[in-house]
Short mmCIF file of C-alpha atoms and ligand atoms in Angstrom, two decimals:
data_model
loop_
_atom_site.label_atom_id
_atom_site.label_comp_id
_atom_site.label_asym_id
_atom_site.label_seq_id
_atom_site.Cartn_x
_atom_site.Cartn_y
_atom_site.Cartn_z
CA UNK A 1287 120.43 -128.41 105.64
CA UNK A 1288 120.83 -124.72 105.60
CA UNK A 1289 117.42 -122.62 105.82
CA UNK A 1290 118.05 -121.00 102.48
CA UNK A 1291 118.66 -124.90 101.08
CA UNK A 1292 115.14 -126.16 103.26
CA UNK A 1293 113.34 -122.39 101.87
CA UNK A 1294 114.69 -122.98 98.16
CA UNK A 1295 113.47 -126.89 98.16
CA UNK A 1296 109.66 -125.28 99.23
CA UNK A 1297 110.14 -122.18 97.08
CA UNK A 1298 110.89 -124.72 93.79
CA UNK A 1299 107.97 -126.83 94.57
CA UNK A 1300 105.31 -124.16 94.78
CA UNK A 1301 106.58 -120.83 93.23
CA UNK A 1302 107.11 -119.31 89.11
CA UNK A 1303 109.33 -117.03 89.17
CA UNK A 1304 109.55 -114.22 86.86
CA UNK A 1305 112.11 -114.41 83.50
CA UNK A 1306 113.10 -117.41 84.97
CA UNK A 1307 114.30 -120.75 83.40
CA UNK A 1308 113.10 -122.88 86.16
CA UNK A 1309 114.94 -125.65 85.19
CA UNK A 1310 118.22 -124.16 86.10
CA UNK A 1311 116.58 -122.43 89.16
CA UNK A 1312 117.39 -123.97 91.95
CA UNK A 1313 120.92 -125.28 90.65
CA UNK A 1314 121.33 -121.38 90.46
CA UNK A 1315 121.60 -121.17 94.06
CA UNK A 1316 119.16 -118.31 94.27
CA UNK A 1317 119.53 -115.84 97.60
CA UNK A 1318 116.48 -116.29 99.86
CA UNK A 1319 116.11 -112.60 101.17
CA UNK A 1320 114.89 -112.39 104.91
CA UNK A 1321 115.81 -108.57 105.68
CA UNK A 1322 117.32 -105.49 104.50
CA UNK A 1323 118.55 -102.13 105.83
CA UNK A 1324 120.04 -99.48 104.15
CA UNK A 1325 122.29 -100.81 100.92
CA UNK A 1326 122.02 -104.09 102.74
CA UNK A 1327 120.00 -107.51 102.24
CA UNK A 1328 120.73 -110.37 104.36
CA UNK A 1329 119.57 -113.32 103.60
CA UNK A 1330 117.85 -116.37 105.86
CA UNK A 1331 121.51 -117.74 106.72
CA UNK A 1332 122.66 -114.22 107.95
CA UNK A 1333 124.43 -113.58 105.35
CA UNK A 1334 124.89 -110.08 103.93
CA UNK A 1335 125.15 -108.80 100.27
CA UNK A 1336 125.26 -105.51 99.15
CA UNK A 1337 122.35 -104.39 97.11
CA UNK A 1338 124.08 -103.49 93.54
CA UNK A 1339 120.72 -103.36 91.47
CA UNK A 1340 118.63 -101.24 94.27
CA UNK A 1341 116.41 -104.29 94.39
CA UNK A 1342 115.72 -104.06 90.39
CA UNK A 1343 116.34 -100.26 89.96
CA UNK A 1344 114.16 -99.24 91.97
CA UNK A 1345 116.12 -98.25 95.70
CA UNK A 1346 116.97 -94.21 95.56
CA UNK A 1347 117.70 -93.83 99.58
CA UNK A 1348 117.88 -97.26 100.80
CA UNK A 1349 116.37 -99.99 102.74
CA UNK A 1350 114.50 -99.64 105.90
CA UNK A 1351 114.38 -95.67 105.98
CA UNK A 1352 112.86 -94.18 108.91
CA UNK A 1353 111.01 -91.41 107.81
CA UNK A 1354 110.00 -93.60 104.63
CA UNK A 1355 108.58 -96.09 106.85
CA UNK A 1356 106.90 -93.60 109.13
CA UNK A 1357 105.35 -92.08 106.34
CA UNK A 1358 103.81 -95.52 105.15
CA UNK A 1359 102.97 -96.47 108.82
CA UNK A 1360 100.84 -92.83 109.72
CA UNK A 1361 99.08 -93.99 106.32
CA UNK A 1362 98.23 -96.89 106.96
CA UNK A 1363 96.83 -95.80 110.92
CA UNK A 1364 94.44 -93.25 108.59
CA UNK A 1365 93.39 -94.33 105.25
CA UNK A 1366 94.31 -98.00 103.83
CA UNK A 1367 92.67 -97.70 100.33
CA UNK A 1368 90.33 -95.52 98.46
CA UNK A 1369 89.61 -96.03 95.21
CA UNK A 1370 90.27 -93.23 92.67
CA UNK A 1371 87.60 -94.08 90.42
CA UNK A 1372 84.36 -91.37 91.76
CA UNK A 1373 86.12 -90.62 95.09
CA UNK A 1374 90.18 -88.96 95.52
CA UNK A 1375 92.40 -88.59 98.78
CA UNK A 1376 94.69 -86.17 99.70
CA UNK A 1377 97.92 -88.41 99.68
CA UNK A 1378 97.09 -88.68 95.72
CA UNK A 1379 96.65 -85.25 95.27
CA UNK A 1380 99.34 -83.78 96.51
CA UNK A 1381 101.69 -86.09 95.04
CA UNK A 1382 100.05 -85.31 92.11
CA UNK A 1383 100.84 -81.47 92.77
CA UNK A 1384 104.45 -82.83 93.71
CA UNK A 1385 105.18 -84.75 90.69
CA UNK A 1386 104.39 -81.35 88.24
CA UNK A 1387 106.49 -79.48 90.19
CA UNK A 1388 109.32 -81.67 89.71
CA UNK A 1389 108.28 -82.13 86.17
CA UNK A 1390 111.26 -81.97 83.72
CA UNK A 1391 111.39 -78.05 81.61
CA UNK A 1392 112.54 -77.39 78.48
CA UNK A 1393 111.95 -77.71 74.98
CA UNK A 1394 108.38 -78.91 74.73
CA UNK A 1395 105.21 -78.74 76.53
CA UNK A 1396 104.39 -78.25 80.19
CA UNK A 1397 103.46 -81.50 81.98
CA UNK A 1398 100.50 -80.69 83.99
CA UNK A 1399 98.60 -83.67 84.90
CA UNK A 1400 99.49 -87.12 86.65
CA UNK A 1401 97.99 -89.82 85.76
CA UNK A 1402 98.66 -93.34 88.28
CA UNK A 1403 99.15 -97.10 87.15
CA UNK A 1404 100.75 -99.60 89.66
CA UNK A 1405 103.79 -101.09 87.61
CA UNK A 1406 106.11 -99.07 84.77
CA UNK A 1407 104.53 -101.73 82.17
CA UNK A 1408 100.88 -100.35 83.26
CA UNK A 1409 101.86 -97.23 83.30
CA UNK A 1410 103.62 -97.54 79.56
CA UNK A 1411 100.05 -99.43 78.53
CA UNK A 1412 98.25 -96.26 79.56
CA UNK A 1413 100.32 -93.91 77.75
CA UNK A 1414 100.18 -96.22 74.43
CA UNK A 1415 96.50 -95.75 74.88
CA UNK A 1416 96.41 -92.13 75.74
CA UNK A 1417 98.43 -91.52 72.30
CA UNK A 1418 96.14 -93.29 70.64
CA UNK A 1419 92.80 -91.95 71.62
CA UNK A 1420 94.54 -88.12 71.52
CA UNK A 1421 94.70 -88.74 67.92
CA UNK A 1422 91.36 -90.22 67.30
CA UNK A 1423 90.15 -86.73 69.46
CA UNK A 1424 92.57 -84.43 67.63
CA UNK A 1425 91.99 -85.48 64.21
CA UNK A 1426 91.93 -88.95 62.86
CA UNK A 1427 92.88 -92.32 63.95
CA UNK A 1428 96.66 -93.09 63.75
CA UNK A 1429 97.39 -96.67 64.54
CA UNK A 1430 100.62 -97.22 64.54
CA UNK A 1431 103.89 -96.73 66.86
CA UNK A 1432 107.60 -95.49 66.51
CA UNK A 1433 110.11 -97.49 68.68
CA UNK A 1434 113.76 -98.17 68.93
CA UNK A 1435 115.69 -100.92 68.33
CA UNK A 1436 116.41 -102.80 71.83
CA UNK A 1437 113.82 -101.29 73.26
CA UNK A 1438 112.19 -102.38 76.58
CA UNK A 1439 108.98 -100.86 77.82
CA UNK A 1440 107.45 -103.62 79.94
CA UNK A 1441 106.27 -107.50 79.73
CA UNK A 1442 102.15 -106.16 79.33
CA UNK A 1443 101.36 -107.00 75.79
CA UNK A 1444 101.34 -103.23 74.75
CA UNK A 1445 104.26 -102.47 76.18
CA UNK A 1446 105.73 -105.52 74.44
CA UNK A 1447 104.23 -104.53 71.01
CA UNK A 1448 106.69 -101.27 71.46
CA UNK A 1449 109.56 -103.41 72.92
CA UNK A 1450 112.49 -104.34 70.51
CA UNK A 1451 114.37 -106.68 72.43
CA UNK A 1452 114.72 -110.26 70.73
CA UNK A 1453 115.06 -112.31 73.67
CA UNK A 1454 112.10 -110.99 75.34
CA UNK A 1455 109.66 -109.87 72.60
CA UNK A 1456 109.91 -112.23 69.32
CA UNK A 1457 107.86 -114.88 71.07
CA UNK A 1458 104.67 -112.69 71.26
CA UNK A 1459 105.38 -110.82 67.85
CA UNK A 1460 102.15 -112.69 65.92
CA UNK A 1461 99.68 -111.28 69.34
CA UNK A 1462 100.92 -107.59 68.93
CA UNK A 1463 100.22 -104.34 68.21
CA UNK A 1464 101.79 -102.80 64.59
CA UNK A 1465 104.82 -100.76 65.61
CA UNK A 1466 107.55 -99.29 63.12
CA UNK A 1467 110.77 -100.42 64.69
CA UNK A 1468 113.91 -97.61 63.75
CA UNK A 1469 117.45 -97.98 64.63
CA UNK A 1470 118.71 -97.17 68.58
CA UNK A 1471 121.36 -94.57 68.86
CA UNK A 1472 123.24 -96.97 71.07
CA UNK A 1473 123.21 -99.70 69.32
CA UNK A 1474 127.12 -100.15 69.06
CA UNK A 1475 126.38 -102.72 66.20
CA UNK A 1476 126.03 -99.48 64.44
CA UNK A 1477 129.46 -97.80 65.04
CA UNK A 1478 130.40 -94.31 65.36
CA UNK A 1479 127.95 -92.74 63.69
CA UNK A 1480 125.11 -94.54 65.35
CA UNK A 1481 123.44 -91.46 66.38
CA UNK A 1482 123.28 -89.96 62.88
CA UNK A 1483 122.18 -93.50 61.48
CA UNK A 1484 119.35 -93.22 64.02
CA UNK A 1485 118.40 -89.73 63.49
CA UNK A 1486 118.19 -90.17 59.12
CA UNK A 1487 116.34 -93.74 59.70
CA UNK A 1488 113.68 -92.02 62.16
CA UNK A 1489 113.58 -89.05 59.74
CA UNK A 1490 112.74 -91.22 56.70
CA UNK A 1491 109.99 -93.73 59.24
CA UNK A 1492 108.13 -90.43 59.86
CA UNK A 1493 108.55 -89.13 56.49
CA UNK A 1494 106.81 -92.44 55.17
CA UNK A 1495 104.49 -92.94 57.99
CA UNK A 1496 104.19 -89.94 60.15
CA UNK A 1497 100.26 -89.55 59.43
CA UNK A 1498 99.55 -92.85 60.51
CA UNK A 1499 101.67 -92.91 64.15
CA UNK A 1500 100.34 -91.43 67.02
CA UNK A 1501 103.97 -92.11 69.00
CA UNK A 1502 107.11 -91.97 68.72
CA UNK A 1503 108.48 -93.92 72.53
CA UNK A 1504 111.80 -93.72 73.50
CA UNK A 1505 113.80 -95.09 77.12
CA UNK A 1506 115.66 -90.79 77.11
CA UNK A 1507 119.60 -91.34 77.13
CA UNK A 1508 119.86 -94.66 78.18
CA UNK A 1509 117.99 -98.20 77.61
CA UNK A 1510 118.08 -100.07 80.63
CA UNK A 1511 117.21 -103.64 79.69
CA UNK A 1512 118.84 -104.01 76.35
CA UNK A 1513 121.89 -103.42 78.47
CA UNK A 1514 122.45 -100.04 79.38
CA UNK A 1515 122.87 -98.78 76.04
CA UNK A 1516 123.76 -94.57 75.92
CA UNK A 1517 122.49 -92.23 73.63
CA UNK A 1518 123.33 -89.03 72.33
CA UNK A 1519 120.80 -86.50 73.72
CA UNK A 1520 120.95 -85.05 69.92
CA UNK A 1521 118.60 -87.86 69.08
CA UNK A 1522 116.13 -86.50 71.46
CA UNK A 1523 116.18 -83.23 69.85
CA UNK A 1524 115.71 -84.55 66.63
CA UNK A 1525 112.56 -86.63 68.25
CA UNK A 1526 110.61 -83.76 69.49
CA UNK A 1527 111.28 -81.90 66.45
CA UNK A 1528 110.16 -84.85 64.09
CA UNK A 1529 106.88 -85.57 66.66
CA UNK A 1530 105.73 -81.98 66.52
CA UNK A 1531 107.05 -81.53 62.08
CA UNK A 1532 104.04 -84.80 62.09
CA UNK A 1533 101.76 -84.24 64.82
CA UNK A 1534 102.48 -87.52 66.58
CA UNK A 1535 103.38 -87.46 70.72
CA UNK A 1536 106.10 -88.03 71.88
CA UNK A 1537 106.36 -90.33 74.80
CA UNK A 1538 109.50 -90.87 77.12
CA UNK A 1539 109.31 -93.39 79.09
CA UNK A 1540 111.36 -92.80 82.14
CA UNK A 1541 110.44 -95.66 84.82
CA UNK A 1542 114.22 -96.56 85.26
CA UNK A 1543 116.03 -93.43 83.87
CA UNK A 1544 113.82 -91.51 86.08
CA UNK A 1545 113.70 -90.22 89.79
CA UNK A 1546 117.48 -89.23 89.74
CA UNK A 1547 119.23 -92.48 88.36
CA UNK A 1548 120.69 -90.85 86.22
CA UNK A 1549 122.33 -87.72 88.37
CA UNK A 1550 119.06 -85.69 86.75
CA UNK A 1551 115.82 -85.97 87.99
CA UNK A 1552 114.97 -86.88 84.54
CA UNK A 1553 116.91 -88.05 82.07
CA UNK A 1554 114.87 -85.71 79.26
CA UNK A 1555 117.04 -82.80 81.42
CA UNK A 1556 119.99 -84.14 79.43
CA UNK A 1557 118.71 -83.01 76.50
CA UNK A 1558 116.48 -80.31 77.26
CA UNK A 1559 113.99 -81.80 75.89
CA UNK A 1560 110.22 -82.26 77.40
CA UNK A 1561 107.85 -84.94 76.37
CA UNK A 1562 103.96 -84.91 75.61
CA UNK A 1563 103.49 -88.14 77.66
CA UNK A 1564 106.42 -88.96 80.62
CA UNK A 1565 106.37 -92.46 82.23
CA UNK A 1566 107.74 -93.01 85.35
CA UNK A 1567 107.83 -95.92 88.18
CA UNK A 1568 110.59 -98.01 89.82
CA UNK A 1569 112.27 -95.25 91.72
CA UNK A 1570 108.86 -93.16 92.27
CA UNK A 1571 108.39 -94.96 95.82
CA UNK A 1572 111.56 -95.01 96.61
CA UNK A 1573 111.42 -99.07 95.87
CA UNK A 1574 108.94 -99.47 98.80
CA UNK A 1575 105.68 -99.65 97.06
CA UNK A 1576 104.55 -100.71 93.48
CA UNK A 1577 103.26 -97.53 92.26
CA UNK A 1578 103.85 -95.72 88.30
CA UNK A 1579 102.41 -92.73 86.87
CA UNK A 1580 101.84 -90.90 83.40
CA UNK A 1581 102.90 -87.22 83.59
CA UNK A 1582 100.74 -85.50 80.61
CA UNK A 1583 100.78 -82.22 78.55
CA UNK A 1584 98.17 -79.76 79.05
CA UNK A 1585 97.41 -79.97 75.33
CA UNK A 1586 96.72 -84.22 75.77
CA UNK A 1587 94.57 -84.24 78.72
CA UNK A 1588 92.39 -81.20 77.23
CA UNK A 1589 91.66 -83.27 74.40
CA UNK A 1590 89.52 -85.45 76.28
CA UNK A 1591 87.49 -82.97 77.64
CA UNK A 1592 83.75 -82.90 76.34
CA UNK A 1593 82.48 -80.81 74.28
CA UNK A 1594 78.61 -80.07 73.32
CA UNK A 1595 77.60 -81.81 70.52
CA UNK A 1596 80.62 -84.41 71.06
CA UNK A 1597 79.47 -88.26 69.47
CA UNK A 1598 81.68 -89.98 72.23
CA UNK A 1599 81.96 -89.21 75.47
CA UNK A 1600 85.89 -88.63 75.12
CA UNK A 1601 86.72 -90.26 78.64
CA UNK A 1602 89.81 -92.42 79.24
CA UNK A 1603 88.50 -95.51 79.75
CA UNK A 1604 91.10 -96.88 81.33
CA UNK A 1605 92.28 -97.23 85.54
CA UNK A 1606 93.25 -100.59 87.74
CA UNK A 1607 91.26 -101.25 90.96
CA UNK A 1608 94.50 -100.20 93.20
CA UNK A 1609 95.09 -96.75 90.84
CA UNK A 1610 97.02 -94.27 93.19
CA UNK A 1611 96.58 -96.90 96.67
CA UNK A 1612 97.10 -94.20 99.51
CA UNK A 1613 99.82 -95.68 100.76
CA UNK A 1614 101.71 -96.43 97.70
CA UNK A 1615 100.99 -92.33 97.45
CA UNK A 1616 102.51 -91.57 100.78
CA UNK A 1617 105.83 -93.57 100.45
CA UNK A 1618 106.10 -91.82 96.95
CA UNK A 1619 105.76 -88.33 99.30
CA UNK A 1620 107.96 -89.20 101.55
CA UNK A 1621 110.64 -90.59 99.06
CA UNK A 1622 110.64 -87.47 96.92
CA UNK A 1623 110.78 -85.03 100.23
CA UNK A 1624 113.37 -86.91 101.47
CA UNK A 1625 115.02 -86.80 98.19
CA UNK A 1626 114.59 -82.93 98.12
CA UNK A 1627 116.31 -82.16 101.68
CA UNK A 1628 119.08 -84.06 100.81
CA UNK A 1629 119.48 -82.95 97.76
CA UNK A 1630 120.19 -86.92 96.35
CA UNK A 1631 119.97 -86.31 93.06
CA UNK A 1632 123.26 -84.17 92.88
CA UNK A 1633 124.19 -87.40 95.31
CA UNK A 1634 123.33 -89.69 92.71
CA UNK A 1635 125.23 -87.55 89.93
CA UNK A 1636 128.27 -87.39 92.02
CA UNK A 1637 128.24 -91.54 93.24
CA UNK A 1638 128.08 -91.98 89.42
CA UNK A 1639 131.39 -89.96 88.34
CA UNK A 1640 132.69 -91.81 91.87
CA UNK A 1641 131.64 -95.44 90.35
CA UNK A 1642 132.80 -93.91 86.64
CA UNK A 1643 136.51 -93.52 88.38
CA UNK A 1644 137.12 -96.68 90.23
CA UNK A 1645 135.48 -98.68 87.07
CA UNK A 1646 138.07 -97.57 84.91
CA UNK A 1647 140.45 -100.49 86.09
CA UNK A 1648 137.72 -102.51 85.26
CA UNK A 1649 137.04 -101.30 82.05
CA UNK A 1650 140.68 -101.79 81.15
CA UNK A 1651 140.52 -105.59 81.64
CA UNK A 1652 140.65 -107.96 79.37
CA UNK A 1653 137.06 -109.49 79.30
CA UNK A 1654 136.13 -106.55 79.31
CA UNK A 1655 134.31 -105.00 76.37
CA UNK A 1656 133.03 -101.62 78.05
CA UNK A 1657 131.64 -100.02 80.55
CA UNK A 1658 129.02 -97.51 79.76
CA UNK A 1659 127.17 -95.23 82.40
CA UNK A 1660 124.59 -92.33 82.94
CA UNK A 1661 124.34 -91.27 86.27
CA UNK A 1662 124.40 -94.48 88.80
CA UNK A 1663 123.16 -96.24 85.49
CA UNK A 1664 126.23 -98.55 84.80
CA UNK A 1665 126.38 -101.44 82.35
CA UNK A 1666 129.58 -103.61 82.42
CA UNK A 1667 129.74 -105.77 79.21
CA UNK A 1668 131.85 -108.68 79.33
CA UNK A 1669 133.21 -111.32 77.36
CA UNK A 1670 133.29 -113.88 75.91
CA UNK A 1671 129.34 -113.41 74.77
CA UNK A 1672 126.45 -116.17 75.32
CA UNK A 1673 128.34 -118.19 77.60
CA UNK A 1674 126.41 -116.72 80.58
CA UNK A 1675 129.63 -114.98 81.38
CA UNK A 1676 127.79 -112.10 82.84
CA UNK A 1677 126.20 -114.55 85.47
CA UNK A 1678 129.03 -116.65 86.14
CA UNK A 1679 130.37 -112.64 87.31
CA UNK A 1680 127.44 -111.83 89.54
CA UNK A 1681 127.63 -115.03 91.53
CA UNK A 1682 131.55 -114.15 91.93
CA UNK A 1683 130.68 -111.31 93.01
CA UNK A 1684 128.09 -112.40 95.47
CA UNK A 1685 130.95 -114.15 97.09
CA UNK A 1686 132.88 -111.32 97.82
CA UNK A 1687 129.60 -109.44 99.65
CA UNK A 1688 127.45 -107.61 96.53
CA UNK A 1689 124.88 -108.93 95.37
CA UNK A 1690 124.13 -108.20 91.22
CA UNK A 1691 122.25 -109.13 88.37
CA UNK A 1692 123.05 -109.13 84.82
CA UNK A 1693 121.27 -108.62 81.75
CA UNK A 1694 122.71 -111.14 79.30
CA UNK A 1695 126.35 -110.23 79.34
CA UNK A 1696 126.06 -107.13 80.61
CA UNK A 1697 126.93 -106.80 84.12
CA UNK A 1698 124.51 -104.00 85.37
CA UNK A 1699 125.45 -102.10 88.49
CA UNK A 1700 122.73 -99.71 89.65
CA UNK A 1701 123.62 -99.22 93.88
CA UNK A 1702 120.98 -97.10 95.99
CA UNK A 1703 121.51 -93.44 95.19
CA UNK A 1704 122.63 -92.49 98.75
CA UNK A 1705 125.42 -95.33 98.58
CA UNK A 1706 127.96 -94.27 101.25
CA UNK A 1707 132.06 -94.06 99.38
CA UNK A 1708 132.86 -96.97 101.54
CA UNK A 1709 130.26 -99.19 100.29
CA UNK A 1710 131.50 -98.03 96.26
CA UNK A 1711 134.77 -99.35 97.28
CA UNK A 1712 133.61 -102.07 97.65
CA UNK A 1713 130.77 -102.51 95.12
CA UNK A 1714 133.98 -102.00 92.35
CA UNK A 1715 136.26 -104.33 94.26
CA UNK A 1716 134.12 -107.18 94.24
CA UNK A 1717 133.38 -106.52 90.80
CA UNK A 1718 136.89 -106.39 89.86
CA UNK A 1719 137.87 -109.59 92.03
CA UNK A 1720 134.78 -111.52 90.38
CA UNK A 1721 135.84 -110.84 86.73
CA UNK A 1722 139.31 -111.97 87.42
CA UNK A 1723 137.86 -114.93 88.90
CA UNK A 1724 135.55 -115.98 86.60
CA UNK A 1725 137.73 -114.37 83.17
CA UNK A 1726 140.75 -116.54 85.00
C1 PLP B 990 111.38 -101.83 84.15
C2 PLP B 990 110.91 -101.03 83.00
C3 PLP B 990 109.56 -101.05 82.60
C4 PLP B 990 108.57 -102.00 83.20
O1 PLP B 990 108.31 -101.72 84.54
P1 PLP B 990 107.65 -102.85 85.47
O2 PLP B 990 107.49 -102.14 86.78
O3 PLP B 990 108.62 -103.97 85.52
O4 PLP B 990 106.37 -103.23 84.83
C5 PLP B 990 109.17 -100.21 81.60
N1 PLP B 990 110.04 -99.38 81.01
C6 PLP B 990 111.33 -99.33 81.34
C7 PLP B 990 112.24 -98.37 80.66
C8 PLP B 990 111.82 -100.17 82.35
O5 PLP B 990 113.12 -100.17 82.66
#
């Protein structure tokens, strides 16, 4: 028996695994992981794969880097965990400082304030409840939330209340929040004019609603999970406008779009645009550490200030017992100075137009039904639908060395950030090689 076979057998008879069907699991042949350096994983046989997700999204300079590690490691000599709740630590505050610096500028408020959660779903639930409360302090209660069609925010039950995604949300539909749903400027079921369908159906939602929603939340320019679906950054435009003509936030929640995926530090830099409420995780420790964050407007976190005279105390109520863990803080540091020298996000914008040109054989395939990309944010959609094509192509591909995992029949491809043009090469030939295969 190979060790992955004897690891699977134990793994199957004491382990759930996450979105998993586990009665296909193990027939799956699922890669047991043992090490990883750089793009790399190699698994308990030896073998290696390249990483073509970054590990879920979340890998901006690779496996196993030094300084990354060193900066966990010195962290972990000095200060293990604090909490944040009465007491702070340095590694929080300056990433704090570091995060508003590299806050995203443009049309809409300043984001001055960080606030920490430990997964992007936590992070998402805080901001749902930060747009709440704002209104209750600025006003009058406002219940209700704007989302998109196909939208994915996280698996917490708030963050499911704003999700849109059949698969993963209609089972938990009678348990959630009330959310106005409005039609996704990338949903292709939607044609050309998608964007302007978008735009008129959020116009008439917040001309019908708008005193009674406290958020409109969006994934900026491209939702991951529904399967890499693009947007037109008009419809952001048209957001912020619309959130500010109605006094509700506007929340963008960028915990995959964000940390350079998509060849911008933010994806809101697309458009211009700036949030009231910006969520961001996966990439934020570099995929080292579980850590998220809520950047906030000035104008949001002065609203829970007290004031004399105030009937409740105005406090967020609201923080997990590992909020802002020092060492989640100090990979986060290190990540986004290492990020700086090397200037990876105009790395990550230029792997992305690399990856855009030798997909284009790809897209041209039969099978094939497109290929749409932001950045190092690549959905390949194949065909024929619901016949778990888009697997059937990731375990081809895992054959020929890269290791990938689809979302329904979209093929995503997501590489670290710093991927080397050798390593690209051969991310799209495997690709290629598997779809032929498995499209035969
Ligand atoms: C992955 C994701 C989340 C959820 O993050 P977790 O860390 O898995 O909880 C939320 N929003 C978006 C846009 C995501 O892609």
């Amino acid at each position: 028996m190979s060790a992955s076979a004897s690891w699977i057998a134990r793994d199957a008879a004491a382990v759930w695994h996450p979105f998993t069907q586990h009665a296909t699991w193990t027939g799956d042949d699922p890669t047991v992981v043992d090490r990883a350096e750089g793009p790399w994983l190699w698994d308990v046989d030896g073998r290696r794969y390249l990483d073509g997700v970054s590990s879920l999204w979340t890998t901006t300079l690779g496996h196993g880097h030094p300084e990354v590690n060193a900066a966990i490691a010195a962290q972990l000599a000095k200060l293990d965990h604090s909490t944040f709740l009465g007491t702070t630590h340095t590694p929080g505050i300056e990433l704090s400082e570091a995060l508003v610096a590299l806050a995203p500028r443009g049309d809409g408020p300043e984001l001055t304030k960080v606030f920490y959660a430990g997964d992007g779903s936590s992070a998402v639930e805080a901001a749902l409840k930060i747009a709440y409360q704002y209104s209750t302090q600025t006003g009058r209660a406002r219940p209700k939330f704007v989302r998109l069609d196909h939208a994915y925010h996280g698996d917490t039950l708030g963050a499911v209340a704003v999700g849109g995604h059949e698969l993963f949300h209609e089972a938990y539909r009678p348990l959630l929040l009330e959310t106005i749903g409005v039609a996704s400027p990338g949903d292709r079921a939607n044609g050309a004019d998608r964007c302007a369908r978008a735009v008129a159906d959020l116009t008439a939602t917040m001309d019908a609603h708008g005193d009674q929603v406290c958020a409109i939340i969006v994934e900026p320019m491209m939702q991951g999970a529904a399967g890499m679906l693009d947007h037109d950054a008009h419809f952001l435009r048209t957001a912020r406008a619309l959130a500010d003509a109605h006094g509700a936030l506007l929340i963008f929640d960028e915990v995959a779009t964000g940390i350079g995926r998509t060849g911008r530090m933010w994806a809101a830099e697309h458009a211009g645009v700036v949030p009231d409420l910006l969520t961001c995780g996966k990439g934020i420790t570099g995929g080292y550490l579980p850590l998220s964050a809520v950047l906030a407007a000035e104008h949001v976190f002065a609203a829970f200030l007290s004031r004399p005279g105030d009937t409740s105390p105005r406090t967020f109520f609201h923080g997990h017992t590992y909020t802002a863990n020092p060492l989640c803080c100090a990979a986060a540091l290190a990540n986004l100075r290492v990020m700086g020298e090397q200037d990876v996000v105009a790395r990550a914008a230029r792997l992305g137009d690399r990856l855009g040109k030798l997909l284009e054989p790809v897209a041209a395939k039969d099978g094939v039904v497109e290929v749409r990309r932001l950045g190092t944010m690549i959905g390949v959609e194949v065909a024929p639908a619901g016949d778990r094509t888009g697997f059937r192509v990731c375990q081809a591909a895992r054959a020929h060395g890269v290791w990938l995992r689809p979302l329904g029949d979209t093929v995503v491809v997501m590489p670290p950030l710093t991927l080397g043009d050798d390593e690209a090469d051969l991310l799209a030939d495997a690709l290629d090689a598997a779809i032929d295969e498995v499209l035969a």
